[in-house]
Structures are given as structure tokens and as C-alpha cells.
PDB file of C-alpha atoms in Angstrom:
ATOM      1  CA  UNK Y  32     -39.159  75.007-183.204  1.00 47.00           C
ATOM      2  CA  UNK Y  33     -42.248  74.828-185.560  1.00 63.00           C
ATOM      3  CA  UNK Y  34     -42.013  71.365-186.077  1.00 86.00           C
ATOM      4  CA  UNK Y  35     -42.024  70.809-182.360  1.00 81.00           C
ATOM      5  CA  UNK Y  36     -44.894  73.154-181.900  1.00 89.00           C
ATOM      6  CA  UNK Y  37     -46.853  71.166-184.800  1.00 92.00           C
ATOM      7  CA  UNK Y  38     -45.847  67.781-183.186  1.00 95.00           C
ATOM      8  CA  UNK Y  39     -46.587  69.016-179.419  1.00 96.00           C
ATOM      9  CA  UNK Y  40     -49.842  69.903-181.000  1.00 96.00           C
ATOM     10  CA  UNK Y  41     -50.815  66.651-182.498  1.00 97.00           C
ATOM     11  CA  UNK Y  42     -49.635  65.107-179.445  1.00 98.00           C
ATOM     12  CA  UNK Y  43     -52.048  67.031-177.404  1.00 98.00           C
ATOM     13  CA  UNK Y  44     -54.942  66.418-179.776  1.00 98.00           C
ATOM     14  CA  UNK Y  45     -53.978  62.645-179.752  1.00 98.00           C
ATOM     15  CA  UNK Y  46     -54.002  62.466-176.154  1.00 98.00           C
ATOM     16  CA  UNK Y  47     -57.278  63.640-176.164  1.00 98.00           C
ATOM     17  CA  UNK Y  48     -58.597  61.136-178.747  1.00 98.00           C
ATOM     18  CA  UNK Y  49     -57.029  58.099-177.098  1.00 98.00           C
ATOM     19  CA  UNK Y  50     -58.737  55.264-175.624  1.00 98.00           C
ATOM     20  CA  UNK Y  51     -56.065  53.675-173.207  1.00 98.00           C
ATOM     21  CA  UNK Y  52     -56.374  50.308-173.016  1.00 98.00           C
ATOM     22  CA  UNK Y  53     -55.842  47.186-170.798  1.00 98.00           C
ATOM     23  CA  UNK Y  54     -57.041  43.987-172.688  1.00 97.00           C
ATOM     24  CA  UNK Y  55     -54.153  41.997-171.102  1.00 97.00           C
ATOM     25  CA  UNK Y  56     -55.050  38.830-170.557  1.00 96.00           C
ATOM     26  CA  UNK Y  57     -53.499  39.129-167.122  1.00 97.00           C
ATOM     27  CA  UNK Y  58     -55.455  42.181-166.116  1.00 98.00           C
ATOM     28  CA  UNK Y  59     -56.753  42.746-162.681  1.00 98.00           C
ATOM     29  CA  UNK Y  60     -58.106  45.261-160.802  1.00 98.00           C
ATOM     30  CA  UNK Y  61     -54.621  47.203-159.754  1.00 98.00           C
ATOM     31  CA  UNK Y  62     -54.129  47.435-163.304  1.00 98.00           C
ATOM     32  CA  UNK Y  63     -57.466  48.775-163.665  1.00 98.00           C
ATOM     33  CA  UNK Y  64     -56.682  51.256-161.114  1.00 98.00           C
ATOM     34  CA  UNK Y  65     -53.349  52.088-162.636  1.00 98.00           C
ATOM     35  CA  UNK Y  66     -55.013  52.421-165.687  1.00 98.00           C
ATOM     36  CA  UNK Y  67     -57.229  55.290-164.484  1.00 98.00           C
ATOM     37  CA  UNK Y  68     -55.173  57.158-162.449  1.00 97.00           C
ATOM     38  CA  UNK Y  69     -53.279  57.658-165.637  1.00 97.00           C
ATOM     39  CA  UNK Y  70     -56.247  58.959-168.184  1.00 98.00           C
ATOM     40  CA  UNK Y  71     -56.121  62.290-166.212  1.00 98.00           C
ATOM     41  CA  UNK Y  72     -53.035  64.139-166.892  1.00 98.00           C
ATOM     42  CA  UNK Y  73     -51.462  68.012-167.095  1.00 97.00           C
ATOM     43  CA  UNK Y  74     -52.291  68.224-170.528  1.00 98.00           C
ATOM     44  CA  UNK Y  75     -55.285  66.782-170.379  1.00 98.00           C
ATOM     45  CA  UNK Y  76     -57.628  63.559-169.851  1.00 98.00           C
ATOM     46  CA  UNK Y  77     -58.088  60.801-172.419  1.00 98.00           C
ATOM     47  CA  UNK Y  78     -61.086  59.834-174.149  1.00 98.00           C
ATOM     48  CA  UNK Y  79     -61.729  56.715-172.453  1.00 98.00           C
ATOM     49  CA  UNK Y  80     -60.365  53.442-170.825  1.00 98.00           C
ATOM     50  CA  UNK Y  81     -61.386  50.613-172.745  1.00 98.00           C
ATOM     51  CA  UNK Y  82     -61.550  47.464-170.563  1.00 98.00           C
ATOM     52  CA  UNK Y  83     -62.517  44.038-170.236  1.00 98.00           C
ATOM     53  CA  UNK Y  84     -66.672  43.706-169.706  1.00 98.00           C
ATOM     54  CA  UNK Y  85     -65.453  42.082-166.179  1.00 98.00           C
ATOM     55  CA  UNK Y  86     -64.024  45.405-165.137  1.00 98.00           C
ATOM     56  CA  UNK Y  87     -66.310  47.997-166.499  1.00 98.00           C
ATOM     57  CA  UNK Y  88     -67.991  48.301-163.229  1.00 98.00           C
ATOM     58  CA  UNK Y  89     -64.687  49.028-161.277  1.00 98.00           C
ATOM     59  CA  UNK Y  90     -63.493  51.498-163.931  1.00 98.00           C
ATOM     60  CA  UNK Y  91     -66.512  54.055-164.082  1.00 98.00           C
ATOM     61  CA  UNK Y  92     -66.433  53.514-160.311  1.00 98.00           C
ATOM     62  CA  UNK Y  93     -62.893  54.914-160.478  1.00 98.00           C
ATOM     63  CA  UNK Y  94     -62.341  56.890-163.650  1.00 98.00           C
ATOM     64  CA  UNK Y  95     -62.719  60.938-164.041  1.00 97.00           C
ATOM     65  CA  UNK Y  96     -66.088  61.684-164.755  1.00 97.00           C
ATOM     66  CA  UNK Y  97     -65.258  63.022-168.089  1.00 97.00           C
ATOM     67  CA  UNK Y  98     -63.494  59.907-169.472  1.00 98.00           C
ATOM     68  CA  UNK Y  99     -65.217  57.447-171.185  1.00 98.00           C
ATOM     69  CA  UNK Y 100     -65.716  53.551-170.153  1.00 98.00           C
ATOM     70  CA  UNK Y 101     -65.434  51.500-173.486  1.00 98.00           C
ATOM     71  CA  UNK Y 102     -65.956  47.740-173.183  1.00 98.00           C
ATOM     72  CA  UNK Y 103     -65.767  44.795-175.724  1.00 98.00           C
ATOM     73  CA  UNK Y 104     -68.183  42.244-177.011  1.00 98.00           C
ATOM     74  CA  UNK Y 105     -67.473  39.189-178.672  1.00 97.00           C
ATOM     75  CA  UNK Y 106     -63.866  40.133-178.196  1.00 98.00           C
ATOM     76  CA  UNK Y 107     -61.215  39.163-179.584  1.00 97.00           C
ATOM     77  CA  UNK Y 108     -62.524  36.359-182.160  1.00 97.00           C
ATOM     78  CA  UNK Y 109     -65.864  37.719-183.346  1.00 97.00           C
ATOM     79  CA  UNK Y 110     -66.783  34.420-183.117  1.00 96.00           C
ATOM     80  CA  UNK Y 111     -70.998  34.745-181.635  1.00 96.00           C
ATOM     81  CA  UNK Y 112     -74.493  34.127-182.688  1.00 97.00           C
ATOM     82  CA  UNK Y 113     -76.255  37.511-183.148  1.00 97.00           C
ATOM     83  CA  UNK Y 114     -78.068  36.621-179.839  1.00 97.00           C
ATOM     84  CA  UNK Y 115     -74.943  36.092-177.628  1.00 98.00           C
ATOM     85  CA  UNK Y 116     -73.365  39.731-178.996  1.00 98.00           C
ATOM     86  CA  UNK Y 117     -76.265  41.269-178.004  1.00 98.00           C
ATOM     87  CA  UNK Y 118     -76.688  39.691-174.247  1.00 98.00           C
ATOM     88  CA  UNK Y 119     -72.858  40.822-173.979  1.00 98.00           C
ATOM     89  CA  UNK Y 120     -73.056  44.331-175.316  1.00 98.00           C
ATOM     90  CA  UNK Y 121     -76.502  44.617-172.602  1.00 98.00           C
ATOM     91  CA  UNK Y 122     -74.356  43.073-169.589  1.00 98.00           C
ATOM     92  CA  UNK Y 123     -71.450  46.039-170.376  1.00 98.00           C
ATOM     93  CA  UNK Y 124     -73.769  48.548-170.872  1.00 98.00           C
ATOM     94  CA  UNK Y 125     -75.616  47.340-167.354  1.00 98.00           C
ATOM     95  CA  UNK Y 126     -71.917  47.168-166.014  1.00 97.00           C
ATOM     96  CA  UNK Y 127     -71.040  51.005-166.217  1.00 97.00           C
ATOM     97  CA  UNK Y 128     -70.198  51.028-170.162  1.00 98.00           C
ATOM     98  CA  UNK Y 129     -70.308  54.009-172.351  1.00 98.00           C
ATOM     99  CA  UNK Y 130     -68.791  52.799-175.604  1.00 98.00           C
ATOM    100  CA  UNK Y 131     -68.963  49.309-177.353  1.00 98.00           C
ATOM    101  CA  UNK Y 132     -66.234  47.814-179.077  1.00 98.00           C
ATOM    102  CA  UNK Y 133     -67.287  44.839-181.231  1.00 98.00           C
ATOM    103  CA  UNK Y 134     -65.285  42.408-183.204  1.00 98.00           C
ATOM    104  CA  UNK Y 135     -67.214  41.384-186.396  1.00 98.00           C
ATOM    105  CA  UNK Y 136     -67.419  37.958-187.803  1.00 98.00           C
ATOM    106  CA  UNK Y 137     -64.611  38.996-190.253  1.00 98.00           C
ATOM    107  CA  UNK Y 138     -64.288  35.171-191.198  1.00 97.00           C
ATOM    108  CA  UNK Y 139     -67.686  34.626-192.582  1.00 97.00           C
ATOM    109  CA  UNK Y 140     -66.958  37.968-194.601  1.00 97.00           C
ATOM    110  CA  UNK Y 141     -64.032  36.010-195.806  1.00 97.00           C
ATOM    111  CA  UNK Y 142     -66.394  33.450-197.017  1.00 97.00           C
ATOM    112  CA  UNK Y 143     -68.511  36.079-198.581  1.00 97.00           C
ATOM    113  CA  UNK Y 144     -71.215  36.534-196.177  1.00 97.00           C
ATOM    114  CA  UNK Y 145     -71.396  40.137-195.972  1.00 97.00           C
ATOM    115  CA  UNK Y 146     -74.950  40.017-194.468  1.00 97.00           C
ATOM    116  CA  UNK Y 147     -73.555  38.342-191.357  1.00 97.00           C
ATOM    117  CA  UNK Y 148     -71.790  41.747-190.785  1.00 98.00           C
ATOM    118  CA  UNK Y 149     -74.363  44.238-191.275  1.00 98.00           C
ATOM    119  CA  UNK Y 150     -76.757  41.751-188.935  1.00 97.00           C
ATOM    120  CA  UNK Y 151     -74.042  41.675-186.464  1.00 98.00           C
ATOM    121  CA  UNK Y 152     -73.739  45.199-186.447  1.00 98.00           C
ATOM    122  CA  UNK Y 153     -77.396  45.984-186.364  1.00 98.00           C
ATOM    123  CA  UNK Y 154     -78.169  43.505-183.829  1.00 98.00           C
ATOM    124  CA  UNK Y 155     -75.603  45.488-181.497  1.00 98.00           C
ATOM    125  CA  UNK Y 156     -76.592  48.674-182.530  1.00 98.00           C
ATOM    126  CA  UNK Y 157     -80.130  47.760-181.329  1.00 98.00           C
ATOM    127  CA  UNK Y 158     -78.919  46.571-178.123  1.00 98.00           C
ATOM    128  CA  UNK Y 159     -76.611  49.129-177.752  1.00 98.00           C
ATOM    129  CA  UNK Y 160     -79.244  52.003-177.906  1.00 97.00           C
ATOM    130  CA  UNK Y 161     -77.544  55.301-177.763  1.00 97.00           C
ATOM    131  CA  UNK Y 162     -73.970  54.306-176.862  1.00 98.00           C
ATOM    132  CA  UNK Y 163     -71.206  54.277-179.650  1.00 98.00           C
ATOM    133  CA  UNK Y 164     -70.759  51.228-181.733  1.00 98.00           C
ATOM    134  CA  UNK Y 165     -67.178  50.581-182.855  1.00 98.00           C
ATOM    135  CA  UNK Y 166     -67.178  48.027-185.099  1.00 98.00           C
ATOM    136  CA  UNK Y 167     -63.904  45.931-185.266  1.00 98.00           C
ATOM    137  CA  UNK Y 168     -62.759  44.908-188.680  1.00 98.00           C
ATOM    138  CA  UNK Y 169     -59.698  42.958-188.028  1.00 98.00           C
ATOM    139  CA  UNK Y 170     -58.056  44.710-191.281  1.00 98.00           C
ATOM    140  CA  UNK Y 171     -54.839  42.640-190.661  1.00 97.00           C
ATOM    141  CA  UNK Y 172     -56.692  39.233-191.409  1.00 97.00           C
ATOM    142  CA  UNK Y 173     -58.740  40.657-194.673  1.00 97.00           C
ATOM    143  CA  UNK Y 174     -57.044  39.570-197.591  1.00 84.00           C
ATOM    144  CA  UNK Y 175     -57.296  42.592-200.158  1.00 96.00           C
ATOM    145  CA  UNK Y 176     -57.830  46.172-199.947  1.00 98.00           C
ATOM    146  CA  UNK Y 177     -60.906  44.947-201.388  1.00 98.00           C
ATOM    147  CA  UNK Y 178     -62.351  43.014-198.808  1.00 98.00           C
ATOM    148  CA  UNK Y 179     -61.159  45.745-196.196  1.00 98.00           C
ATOM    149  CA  UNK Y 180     -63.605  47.851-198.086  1.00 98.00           C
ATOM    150  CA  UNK Y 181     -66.434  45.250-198.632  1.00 98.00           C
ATOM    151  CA  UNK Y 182     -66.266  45.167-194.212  1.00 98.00           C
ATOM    152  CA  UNK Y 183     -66.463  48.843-193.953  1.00 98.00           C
ATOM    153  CA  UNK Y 184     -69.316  48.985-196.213  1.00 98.00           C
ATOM    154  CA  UNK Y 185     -71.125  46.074-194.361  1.00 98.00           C
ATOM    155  CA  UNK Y 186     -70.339  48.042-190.614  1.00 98.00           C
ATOM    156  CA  UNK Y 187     -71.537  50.725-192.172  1.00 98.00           C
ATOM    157  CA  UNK Y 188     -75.027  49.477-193.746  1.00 98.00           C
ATOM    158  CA  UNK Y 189     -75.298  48.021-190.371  1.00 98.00           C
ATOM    159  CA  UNK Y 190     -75.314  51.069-188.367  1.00 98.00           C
ATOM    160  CA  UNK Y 191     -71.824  51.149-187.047  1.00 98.00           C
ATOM    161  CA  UNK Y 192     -70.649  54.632-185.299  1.00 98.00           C
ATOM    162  CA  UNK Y 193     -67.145  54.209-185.942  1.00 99.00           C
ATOM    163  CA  UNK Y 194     -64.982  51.828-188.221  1.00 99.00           C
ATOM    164  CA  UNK Y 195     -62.123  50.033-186.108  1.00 98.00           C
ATOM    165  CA  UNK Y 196     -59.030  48.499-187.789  1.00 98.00           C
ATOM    166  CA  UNK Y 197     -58.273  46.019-185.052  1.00 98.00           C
ATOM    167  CA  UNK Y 198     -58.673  43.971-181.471  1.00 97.00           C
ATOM    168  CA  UNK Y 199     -54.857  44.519-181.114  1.00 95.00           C
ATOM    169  CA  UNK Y 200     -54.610  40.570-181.049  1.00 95.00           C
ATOM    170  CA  UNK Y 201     -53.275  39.788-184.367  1.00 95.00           C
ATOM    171  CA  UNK Y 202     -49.916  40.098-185.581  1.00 94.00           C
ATOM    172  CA  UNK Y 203     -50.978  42.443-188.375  1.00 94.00           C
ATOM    173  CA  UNK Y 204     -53.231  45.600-186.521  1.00 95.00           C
ATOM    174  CA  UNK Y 205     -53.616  49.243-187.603  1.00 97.00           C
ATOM    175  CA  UNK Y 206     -51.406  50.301-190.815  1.00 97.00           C
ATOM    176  CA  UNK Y 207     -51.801  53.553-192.524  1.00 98.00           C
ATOM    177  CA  UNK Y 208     -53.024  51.778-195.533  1.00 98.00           C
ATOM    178  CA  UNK Y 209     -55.732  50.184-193.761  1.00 98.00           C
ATOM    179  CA  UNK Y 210     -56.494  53.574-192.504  1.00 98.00           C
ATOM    180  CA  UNK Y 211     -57.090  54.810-195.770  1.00 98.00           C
ATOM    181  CA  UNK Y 212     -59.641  52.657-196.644  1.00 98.00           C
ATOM    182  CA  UNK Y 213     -61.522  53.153-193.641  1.00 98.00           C
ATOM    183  CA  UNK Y 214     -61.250  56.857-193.746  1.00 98.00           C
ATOM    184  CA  UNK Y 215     -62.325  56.829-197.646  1.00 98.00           C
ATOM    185  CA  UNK Y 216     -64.904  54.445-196.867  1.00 98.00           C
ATOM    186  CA  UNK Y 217     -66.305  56.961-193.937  1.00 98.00           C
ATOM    187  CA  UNK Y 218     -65.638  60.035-196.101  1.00 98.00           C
ATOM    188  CA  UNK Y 219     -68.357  58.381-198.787  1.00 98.00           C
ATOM    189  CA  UNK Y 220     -70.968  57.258-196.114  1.00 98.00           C
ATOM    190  CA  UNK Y 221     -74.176  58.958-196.149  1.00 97.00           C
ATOM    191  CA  UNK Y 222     -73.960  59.552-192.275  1.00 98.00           C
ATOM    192  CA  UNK Y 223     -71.179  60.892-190.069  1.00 98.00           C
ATOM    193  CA  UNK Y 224     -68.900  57.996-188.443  1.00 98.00           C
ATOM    194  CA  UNK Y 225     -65.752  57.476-186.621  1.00 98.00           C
ATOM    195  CA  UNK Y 226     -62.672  56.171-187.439  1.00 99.00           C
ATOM    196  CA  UNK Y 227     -60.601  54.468-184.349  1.00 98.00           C
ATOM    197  CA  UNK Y 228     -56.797  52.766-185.136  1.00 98.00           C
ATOM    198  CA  UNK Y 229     -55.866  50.031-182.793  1.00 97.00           C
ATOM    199  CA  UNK Y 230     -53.236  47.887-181.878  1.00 93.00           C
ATOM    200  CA  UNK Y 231     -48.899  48.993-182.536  1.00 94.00           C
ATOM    201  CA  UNK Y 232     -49.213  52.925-182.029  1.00 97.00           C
ATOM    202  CA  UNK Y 233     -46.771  53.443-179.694  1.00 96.00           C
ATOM    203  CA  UNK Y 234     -44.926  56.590-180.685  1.00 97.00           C
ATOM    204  CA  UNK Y 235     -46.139  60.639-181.436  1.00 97.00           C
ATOM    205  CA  UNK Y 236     -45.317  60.170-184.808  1.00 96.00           C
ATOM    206  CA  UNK Y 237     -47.037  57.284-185.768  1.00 97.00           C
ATOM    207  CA  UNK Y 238     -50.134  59.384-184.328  1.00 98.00           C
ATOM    208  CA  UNK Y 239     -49.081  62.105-186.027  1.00 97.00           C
ATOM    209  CA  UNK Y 240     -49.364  60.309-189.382  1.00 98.00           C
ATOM    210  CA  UNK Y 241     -52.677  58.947-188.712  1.00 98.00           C
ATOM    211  CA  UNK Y 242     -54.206  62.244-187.986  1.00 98.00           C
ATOM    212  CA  UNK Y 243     -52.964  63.936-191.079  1.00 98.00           C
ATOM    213  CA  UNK Y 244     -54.473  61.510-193.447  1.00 98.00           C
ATOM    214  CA  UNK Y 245     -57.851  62.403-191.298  1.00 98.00           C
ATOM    215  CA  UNK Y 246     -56.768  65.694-192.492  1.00 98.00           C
ATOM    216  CA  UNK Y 247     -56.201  64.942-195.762  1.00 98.00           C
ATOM    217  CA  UNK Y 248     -59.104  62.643-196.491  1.00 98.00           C
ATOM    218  CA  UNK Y 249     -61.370  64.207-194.150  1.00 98.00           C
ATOM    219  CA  UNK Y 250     -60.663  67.813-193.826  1.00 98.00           C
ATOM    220  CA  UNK Y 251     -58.962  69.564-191.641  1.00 96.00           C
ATOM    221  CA  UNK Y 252     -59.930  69.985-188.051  1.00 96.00           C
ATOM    222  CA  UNK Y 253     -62.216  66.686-188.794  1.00 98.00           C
ATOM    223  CA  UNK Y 254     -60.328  64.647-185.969  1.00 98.00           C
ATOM    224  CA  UNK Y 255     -61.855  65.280-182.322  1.00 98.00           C
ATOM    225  CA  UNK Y 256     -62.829  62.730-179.897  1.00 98.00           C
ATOM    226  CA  UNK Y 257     -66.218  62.582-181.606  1.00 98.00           C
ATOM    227  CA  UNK Y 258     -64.731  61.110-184.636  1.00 98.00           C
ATOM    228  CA  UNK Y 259     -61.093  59.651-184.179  1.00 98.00           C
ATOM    229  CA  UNK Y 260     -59.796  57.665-181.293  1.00 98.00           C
ATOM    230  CA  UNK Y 261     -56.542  55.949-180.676  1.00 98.00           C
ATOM    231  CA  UNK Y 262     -56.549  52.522-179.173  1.00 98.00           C
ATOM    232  CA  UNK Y 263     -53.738  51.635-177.242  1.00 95.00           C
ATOM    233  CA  UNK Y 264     -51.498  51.925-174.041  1.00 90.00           C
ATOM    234  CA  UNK Y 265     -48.012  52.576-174.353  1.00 91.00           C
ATOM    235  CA  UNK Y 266     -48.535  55.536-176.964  1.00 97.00           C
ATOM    236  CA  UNK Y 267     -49.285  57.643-173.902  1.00 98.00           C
ATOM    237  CA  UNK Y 268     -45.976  57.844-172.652  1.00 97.00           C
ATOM    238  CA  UNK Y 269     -44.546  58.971-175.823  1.00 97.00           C
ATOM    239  CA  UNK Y 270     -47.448  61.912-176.193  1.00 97.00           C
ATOM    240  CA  UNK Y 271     -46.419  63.002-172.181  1.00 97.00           C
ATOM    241  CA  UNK Y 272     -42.237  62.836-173.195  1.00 96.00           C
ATOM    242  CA  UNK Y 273     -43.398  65.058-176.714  1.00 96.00           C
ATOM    243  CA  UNK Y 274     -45.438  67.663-174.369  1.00 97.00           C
ATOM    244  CA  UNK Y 275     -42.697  67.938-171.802  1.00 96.00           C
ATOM    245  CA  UNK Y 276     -40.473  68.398-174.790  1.00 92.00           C
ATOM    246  CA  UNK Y 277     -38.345  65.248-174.233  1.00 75.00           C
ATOM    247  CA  UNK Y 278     -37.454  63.062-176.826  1.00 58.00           C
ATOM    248  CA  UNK Y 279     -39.788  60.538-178.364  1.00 52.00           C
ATOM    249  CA  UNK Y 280     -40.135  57.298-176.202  1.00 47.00           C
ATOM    250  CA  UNK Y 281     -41.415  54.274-177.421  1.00 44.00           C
ATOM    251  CA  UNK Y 282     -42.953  52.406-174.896  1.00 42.00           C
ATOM    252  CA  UNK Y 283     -43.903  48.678-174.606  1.00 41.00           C
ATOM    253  CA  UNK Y 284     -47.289  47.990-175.844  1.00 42.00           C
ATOM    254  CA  UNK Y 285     -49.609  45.514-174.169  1.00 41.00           C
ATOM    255  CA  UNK Y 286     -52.115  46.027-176.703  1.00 46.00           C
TER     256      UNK Y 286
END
């Protein structure tokens, strides 16, 4: 009974920390609908929906007032001038956007131009104004622990408000190893920041796990929507089945 009390609990802080996505490439508005009238649930709502910049509009319009809108820029590739990310991150923000989501150029920081990152990031930031800034790394593409680190540092320097492992679109996304880094990489920053794991969380456990090495590299109690977010879509299913005291269900994930 105490471990199901412990995991009930992380699935109800989860739940509350998770941006549900739709960044299906066949997305349309129903989906956009369906996607909102399940962020509000009996245990809870979600953090936020994070959408497509087409449907940002359509998803405040619809969403509880105390979930989020996140949007993407320059998503999935990175691939921008620093001009072009910051005409996209205004347009979302003009669209009904709360959060930004943006994909840095992780292959020029594979080339060793670090100072692309931190003038993506700034460049955003400034756009951006007082909305959250999740800067993408694409961990599964960096080659090394190394340069997983070198991106977090560059995000950082650049203003980021949260460090993102990944769009989701890769066939490598979050891992708890790349978490680590991150979270290490946060832990030293001389500011507060976020951490956000994306992409293959579909179960309570895996949630679980990523939460107690917040705990453990953060401090305890450190995870709250302010400063941890879970991007995906099938994971909620599996944090409803854990709260109603079912058995785990791992559900088909879209992103």
C-alpha cells in the first residue's frame, strides 16, 4: 500500500507538471478540442497544451483558464536565421501563447558554434518578453555527454527559462541520462531554470523516475509546474489508470 500511495502521489504531481501535447503532423482542430477537454480532469488540470503555432488561437479559446498554451518556434529542425525565430515566437505569442518552445540550432553546436545557441536563445528571449523560454536541445542527436552539457550551458548563457531534452521527433528523445545532465547543468546555473523531458514518457513510472532524480539532484519538493514539466500525450492515461488505482497502462504516444 505505501508504494501505491508514493506512486499515486507522483502521479498526481506529474499530472500537474505535464504539458499534453499534439504536434501530430495530422492535427486539426477536433484534435485540438479533444486535446483540451482532456487537460481538466478529477485529479486535477495539466500544466498546459502545447500545440502547433497554427492552433494556439483555437486552444486558449477553448482551454481552462488555468492551463497553459505552449507553442513552438522553429520546430522541429531548429533550422532559422535569428530573425525568422523571432517573427515566429511574436506571431504565437500574438496568437494566444503563454509558453515558447524552441528548438536550437543543435547542428551548428555540433560544428562548434556555441554562440549560435546563446544568440538563438537571446534573440527569443527578447522577443519573447515575459513568457517562458524552453529551449530544445535535441539531446538524442548530441554526440557526448559532453556536448549535451556544452548546449545547456549555451541555453543557459542565453537566457533560457527551462532546458528541454527533445522535439519528440527523433528516434532518440528524453533518457534519464540526458536528464542528468540537464538537471546538473540547472543545479550549477547562477539563476533558477526549468527542466522539461519530452518525447517516449508514456508510463507512471517512467515519470516517477524522472522526478526523483529532480529530487535527488535538486532537492526535494524542487519539482512543481514552475520548474519541471512533462512533454507528452499518452503518459496521461497511465497517471488517470495509477490514480484510479488500476494497473499501469501504456498508451500509444503521438509525440
Amino acid at each position: 500500500m505505501t508504494d501505491l500511495l508514493a506512486e499515486q502521489d507522483a502521479a498526481r504531481l506529474a499530472l500537474r507538471c505535464l504539458d499534453l501535447t499534439n504536434l501530430n503532423d495530422d492535427c486539426d482542430e477536433d484534435a485540438i478540442r479533444a486535446l483540451a477537454e482532456r487537460a481538466v480532469t478529477r485529479y486535477g488540470s495539466v500544466a498546459a497544451l502545447c500545440v502547433w503555432p497554427r492552433f494556439a488561437r483555437l486552444a486558449r479559446e477553448i482551454a481552462a483558464p488555468d492551463v497553459k498554451i505552449a507553442t513552438v518556434v522553429v520546430f522541429p529542425t531548429g533550422e532559422a536565421t535569428d530573425e525568422e525565430a523571432m517573427e515566429e515566437t511574436r506571431d504565437a505569442l500574438f496568437e494566444g501563447a503563454d509558453e515558447i518552445d524552441m528548438v536550437i540550432p543543435w547542428r551548428e553546436l555540433m560544428e562548434g558554434r556555441d554562440a549560435s545557441v546563446r544568440s538563438r536563445v537571446e534573440r527569443v528571449k527578447r522577443a519573447a518578453g515575459d513568457a517562458p523560454v524552453k529551449a530544445i536541445l535535441e539531446t538524442g542527436v548530441l554526440e557526448s555527454a559532453a556536448m549535451m552539457r556544452r548546449a545547456a550551458d549555451a541555453a543557459i548563457e542565453g537566457g533560457a527559462d527551462f532546458l528541454k531534452t527533445s522535439t519528440g521527433k527523433v528516434p532518440v528523445n528524453a533518457t534519464l541520462s540526458a536528464a542528468e545532465i540537464l538537471l546538473t547543468a540547472i543545479s550549477q546555473a547562477d539563476r533558477p531554470l526549468g527542466f522539461k523531458a519530452a518525447g517516449g514518457i508514456r508510463t507512471t513510472a517512467e515519470a516517477w523516475a524522472y522526478l526523483e532524480m529532480a529530487d535527488r539532484i535538486m532537492g526535494e519538493g524542487w519539482a512543481s509546474p514552475q520548474t519541471f514539466r512533462f512533454g507528452a500525450s499518452g503518459l496521461l492515461d497511465s497517471l488517470i489508470a495509477t490514480l484510479n488505482g488500476a494497473a499501469p497502462v501504456t498508451a500509444a504516444e503521438g509525440y
